Amino acid sequence: MAHIESVTIEVADTAAARHFYTTAFGLDAEIRLRPAESPSSGFRGFTLALTVAQPATVDGFVAAAVAEGATVVKPAAKSLWGYGGVVQAPDGTIWKIATSAKKDTGPATRDIDAIVLLLGVADVAATKRFYSERGLTVGKSFGRMYVEFETGPITLALYRRRALAKTAGVAPDGTGSHRLVINGDAGPCTDPDGFAWAPAPVASTS
């Protein structure tokens, strides 16, 4: 079964971005960074999401992100599906922090239950077929609307681009590089929407 070990985000300042992700979200091995080399404007066609246990934890991560320079795109609020908000990291990456719970059951923690990479695609069925042919196992599928693969440690999901942008609270238009590389054992390859895969980096034994 193919899996995603990490994602590489292309940023203008790798040191600043590393400080943000380790301080705001406590992420290290899951998020790799490299200097941006290609232009990019507007929506980059993807979001990353942190799934947590309760609203207080959502609020804690949002507050920590804002304290480190993130911008609130959608304030955390209750909805039909739970509670969550959206922030944009200083490097431009859009992050959703959410929980299916609507009430707290204890004090806030820094625990992350899941990391989800959502790709905004032109044709969900076609991209689903592309990934299935490369060994990714479908965990959830809702026709041409949404597909989720079993790719832990980072879950991969497909959503229509305009719908993903609307959920994130941003305009769907964008040009240039996605500024994202998916590191896992389905690559190297590039999917129908231009998202690139690379082999997962080999861990150092020194």
Tab-separated table of C-alpha atoms in Angstrom:
chain	number	residue	atom	x	y	z
A	1	MET	CA	0.000	0.000	0.000
A	2	ALA	CA	1.456	3.355	-1.064
A	3	HIS	CA	1.908	5.923	1.671
A	4	ILE	CA	2.923	9.563	2.154
A	5	GLU	CA	5.871	10.043	4.478
A	6	SER	CA	6.003	13.847	4.294
A	7	VAL	CA	5.362	16.828	2.062
A	8	THR	CA	7.894	19.386	0.880
A	9	ILE	CA	6.698	22.984	0.767
A	10	GLU	CA	8.625	25.519	-1.289
A	11	VAL	CA	9.085	28.751	0.662
A	12	ALA	CA	10.944	32.041	0.393
A	13	ASP	CA	12.671	31.669	3.771
A	14	THR	CA	13.296	28.103	4.931
A	15	ALA	CA	14.570	29.071	8.395
A	16	ALA	CA	11.525	31.228	9.127
A	17	ALA	CA	9.152	28.554	7.823
A	18	ARG	CA	10.838	25.862	9.924
A	19	HIS	CA	10.436	28.036	13.005
A	20	PHE	CA	6.751	28.558	12.206
A	21	TYR	CA	5.888	24.881	11.719
A	22	THR	CA	7.772	23.617	14.742
A	23	THR	CA	6.550	26.393	17.035
A	24	ALA	CA	2.946	26.818	15.886
A	25	PHE	CA	2.043	23.212	15.054
A	26	GLY	CA	4.837	21.077	16.499
A	27	LEU	CA	5.509	19.585	13.047
A	28	ASP	CA	8.993	18.520	12.036
A	29	ALA	CA	9.497	15.318	10.040
A	30	GLU	CA	6.096	15.624	8.320
A	31	ILE	CA	6.881	19.007	6.759
A	32	ARG	CA	10.042	19.458	4.709
A	33	LEU	CA	11.097	22.761	3.209
A	34	ARG	CA	13.126	23.971	0.281
A	35	PRO	CA	13.674	27.356	-1.412
A	36	ALA	CA	10.985	28.371	-3.889
A	37	GLU	CA	12.307	28.555	-7.443
A	38	SER	CA	9.139	28.994	-9.549
A	39	PRO	CA	6.573	31.820	-9.436
A	40	SER	CA	3.170	31.237	-7.861
A	41	SER	CA	0.167	33.491	-7.342
A	42	GLY	CA	-3.301	33.032	-5.874
A	43	PHE	CA	-4.669	29.685	-4.741
A	44	ARG	CA	-2.063	26.940	-5.075
A	45	GLY	CA	-4.664	24.208	-5.452
A	46	PHE	CA	-4.209	22.435	-2.126
A	47	THR	CA	-4.721	22.785	1.595
A	48	LEU	CA	-3.304	20.960	4.583
A	49	ALA	CA	-5.461	20.093	7.574
A	50	LEU	CA	-4.848	19.175	11.183
A	51	THR	CA	-7.577	17.029	12.722
A	52	VAL	CA	-7.728	17.281	16.506
A	53	ALA	CA	-9.930	16.029	19.342
A	54	GLN	CA	-11.889	19.066	20.543
A	55	PRO	CA	-12.627	22.788	20.007
A	56	ALA	CA	-10.205	23.985	22.703
A	57	THR	CA	-7.351	22.301	20.857
A	58	VAL	CA	-8.447	23.947	17.601
A	59	ASP	CA	-8.388	27.330	19.303
A	60	GLY	CA	-4.961	26.618	20.766
A	61	PHE	CA	-3.408	25.781	17.407
A	62	VAL	CA	-5.061	28.764	15.704
A	63	ALA	CA	-3.799	31.107	18.418
A	64	ALA	CA	-0.295	29.649	18.210
A	65	ALA	CA	-0.261	30.048	14.417
A	66	VAL	CA	-1.414	33.666	14.605
A	67	ALA	CA	1.194	34.415	17.264
A	68	GLU	CA	3.858	33.179	14.820
A	69	GLY	CA	2.635	35.327	11.937
A	70	ALA	CA	-0.220	33.374	10.326
A	71	THR	CA	-3.302	35.176	9.003
A	72	VAL	CA	-6.820	34.061	9.912
A	73	VAL	CA	-8.750	33.269	6.718
A	74	LYS	CA	-11.840	31.822	8.416
A	75	PRO	CA	-12.255	32.295	12.179
A	76	ALA	CA	-12.831	29.094	14.136
A	77	ALA	CA	-16.549	28.434	14.513
A	78	LYS	CA	-19.136	25.693	14.928
A	79	SER	CA	-20.685	24.116	11.854
A	80	LEU	CA	-22.866	21.135	10.999
A	81	TRP	CA	-19.818	18.851	10.967
A	82	GLY	CA	-18.032	20.123	14.065
A	83	TYR	CA	-15.721	23.041	14.796
A	84	GLY	CA	-12.807	24.508	12.881
A	85	GLY	CA	-11.012	27.437	11.320
A	86	VAL	CA	-8.570	28.242	8.521
A	87	VAL	CA	-5.266	30.106	8.683
A	88	GLN	CA	-2.649	30.995	6.086
A	89	ALA	CA	0.943	30.410	7.142
A	90	PRO	CA	3.502	33.165	6.499
A	91	ASP	CA	4.806	31.137	3.516
A	92	GLY	CA	1.323	31.190	1.937
A	93	THR	CA	0.230	27.620	2.665
A	94	ILE	CA	-3.394	27.299	3.759
A	95	TRP	CA	-4.073	25.208	6.873
A	96	LYS	CA	-7.404	24.066	8.263
A	97	ILE	CA	-7.568	23.054	11.930
A	98	ALA	CA	-10.731	21.152	12.780
A	99	THR	CA	-12.516	18.650	14.986
A	100	SER	CA	-15.739	16.699	14.597
A	101	ALA	CA	-16.525	17.412	18.262
A	102	LYS	CA	-18.646	20.418	19.197
A	103	LYS	CA	-17.907	20.417	22.929
A	104	ASP	CA	-14.718	20.169	24.955
A	105	THR	CA	-14.195	17.075	27.091
A	106	GLY	CA	-11.054	18.294	28.825
A	107	PRO	CA	-8.254	20.851	28.689
A	108	ALA	CA	-6.673	21.776	25.360
A	109	THR	CA	-3.711	19.684	24.217
A	110	ARG	CA	-1.126	19.863	21.432
A	111	ASP	CA	-2.093	16.424	20.136
A	112	ILE	CA	-2.779	15.998	16.409
A	113	ASP	CA	-4.983	13.054	15.447
A	114	ALA	CA	-4.380	13.266	11.696
A	115	ILE	CA	-2.734	15.354	8.983
A	116	VAL	CA	-4.672	15.550	5.719
A	117	LEU	CA	-3.414	16.824	2.371
A	118	LEU	CA	-6.376	17.901	0.232
A	119	LEU	CA	-5.723	18.375	-3.471
A	120	GLY	CA	-8.090	20.506	-5.520
A	121	VAL	CA	-8.512	18.672	-8.819
A	122	ALA	CA	-10.345	19.206	-12.096
A	123	ASP	CA	-11.774	15.667	-12.353
A	124	VAL	CA	-12.017	13.686	-9.121
A	125	ALA	CA	-12.799	10.406	-10.890
A	126	ALA	CA	-9.839	10.685	-13.277
A	127	THR	CA	-7.379	11.589	-10.522
A	128	LYS	CA	-8.770	8.819	-8.308
A	129	ARG	CA	-8.069	6.354	-11.136
A	130	PHE	CA	-4.540	7.741	-11.567
A	131	TYR	CA	-3.710	7.134	-7.917
A	132	SER	CA	-5.463	3.777	-7.670
A	133	GLU	CA	-3.333	2.531	-10.568
A	134	ARG	CA	-0.250	3.516	-8.552
A	135	GLY	CA	-1.150	1.466	-5.522
A	136	LEU	CA	-3.055	3.912	-3.332
A	137	THR	CA	-5.921	2.296	-1.434
A	138	VAL	CA	-9.239	4.149	-1.345
A	139	GLY	CA	-10.576	4.628	2.174
A	140	LYS	CA	-13.630	6.786	1.405
A	141	SER	CA	-15.258	7.733	-1.870
A	142	PHE	CA	-18.253	9.937	-2.600
A	143	GLY	CA	-18.591	9.718	-6.370
A	144	ARG	CA	-17.086	12.650	-8.234
A	145	MET	CA	-17.172	14.857	-5.127
A	146	TYR	CA	-14.554	13.549	-2.697
A	147	VAL	CA	-12.066	10.693	-2.368
A	148	GLU	CA	-9.815	9.816	0.540
A	149	PHE	CA	-6.896	7.386	0.371
A	150	GLU	CA	-5.295	5.361	3.142
A	151	THR	CA	-1.814	6.835	2.933
A	152	GLY	CA	-0.845	7.559	6.572
A	153	PRO	CA	1.171	9.184	8.191
A	154	ILE	CA	-0.375	11.891	5.962
A	155	THR	CA	-3.801	11.183	4.483
A	156	LEU	CA	-4.350	12.157	0.843
A	157	ALA	CA	-7.781	13.414	-0.231
A	158	LEU	CA	-9.188	14.739	-3.506
A	159	TYR	CA	-11.784	17.488	-3.783
A	160	ARG	CA	-12.928	19.602	-6.691
A	161	ARG	CA	-10.721	22.685	-6.923
A	162	ARG	CA	-13.478	25.291	-6.662
A	163	ALA	CA	-15.136	23.452	-3.793
A	164	LEU	CA	-11.825	23.219	-1.933
A	165	ALA	CA	-11.150	26.922	-2.405
A	166	LYS	CA	-14.636	27.754	-1.152
A	167	THR	CA	-14.157	25.560	1.917
A	168	ALA	CA	-10.832	27.269	2.578
A	169	GLY	CA	-12.361	30.714	2.189
A	170	VAL	CA	-10.218	31.857	-0.749
A	171	ALA	CA	-10.732	32.595	-4.442
A	172	PRO	CA	-10.141	29.540	-6.677
A	173	ASP	CA	-7.943	31.319	-9.213
A	174	GLY	CA	-4.203	30.829	-9.179
A	175	THR	CA	-1.256	30.469	-11.521
A	176	GLY	CA	2.242	29.045	-11.461
A	177	SER	CA	3.775	26.429	-9.210
A	178	HIS	CA	1.845	24.494	-6.572
A	179	ARG	CA	5.012	24.871	-4.449
A	180	LEU	CA	4.398	21.379	-3.121
A	181	VAL	CA	6.081	17.984	-3.526
A	182	ILE	CA	4.503	14.835	-2.073
A	183	ASN	CA	7.088	12.450	-0.648
A	184	GLY	CA	6.027	8.811	-0.756
A	185	ASP	CA	6.316	5.537	-2.573
A	186	ALA	CA	3.893	6.279	-5.428
A	187	GLY	CA	6.488	8.354	-7.258
A	188	PRO	CA	8.342	9.821	-8.939
A	189	CYS	CA	5.392	10.992	-11.009
A	190	THR	CA	3.152	13.971	-11.670
A	191	ASP	CA	-0.620	13.629	-11.387
A	192	PRO	CA	-3.188	15.018	-13.870
A	193	ASP	CA	-3.374	18.321	-11.982
A	194	GLY	CA	0.373	18.889	-11.877
A	195	PHE	CA	1.087	17.740	-8.311
A	196	ALA	CA	4.525	16.149	-8.182
A	197	TRP	CA	5.581	13.076	-6.205
A	198	ALA	CA	9.121	12.191	-5.175
A	199	PRO	CA	10.517	9.179	-3.334
A	200	ALA	CA	10.465	9.637	0.436
A	201	PRO	CA	13.877	10.864	1.677
A	202	VAL	CA	15.973	8.170	3.307
A	203	ALA	CA	16.292	8.754	7.038
A	204	SER	CA	19.787	9.432	8.282
A	205	THR	CA	21.369	6.686	10.394
A	206	SER	CA	24.149	8.877	11.756
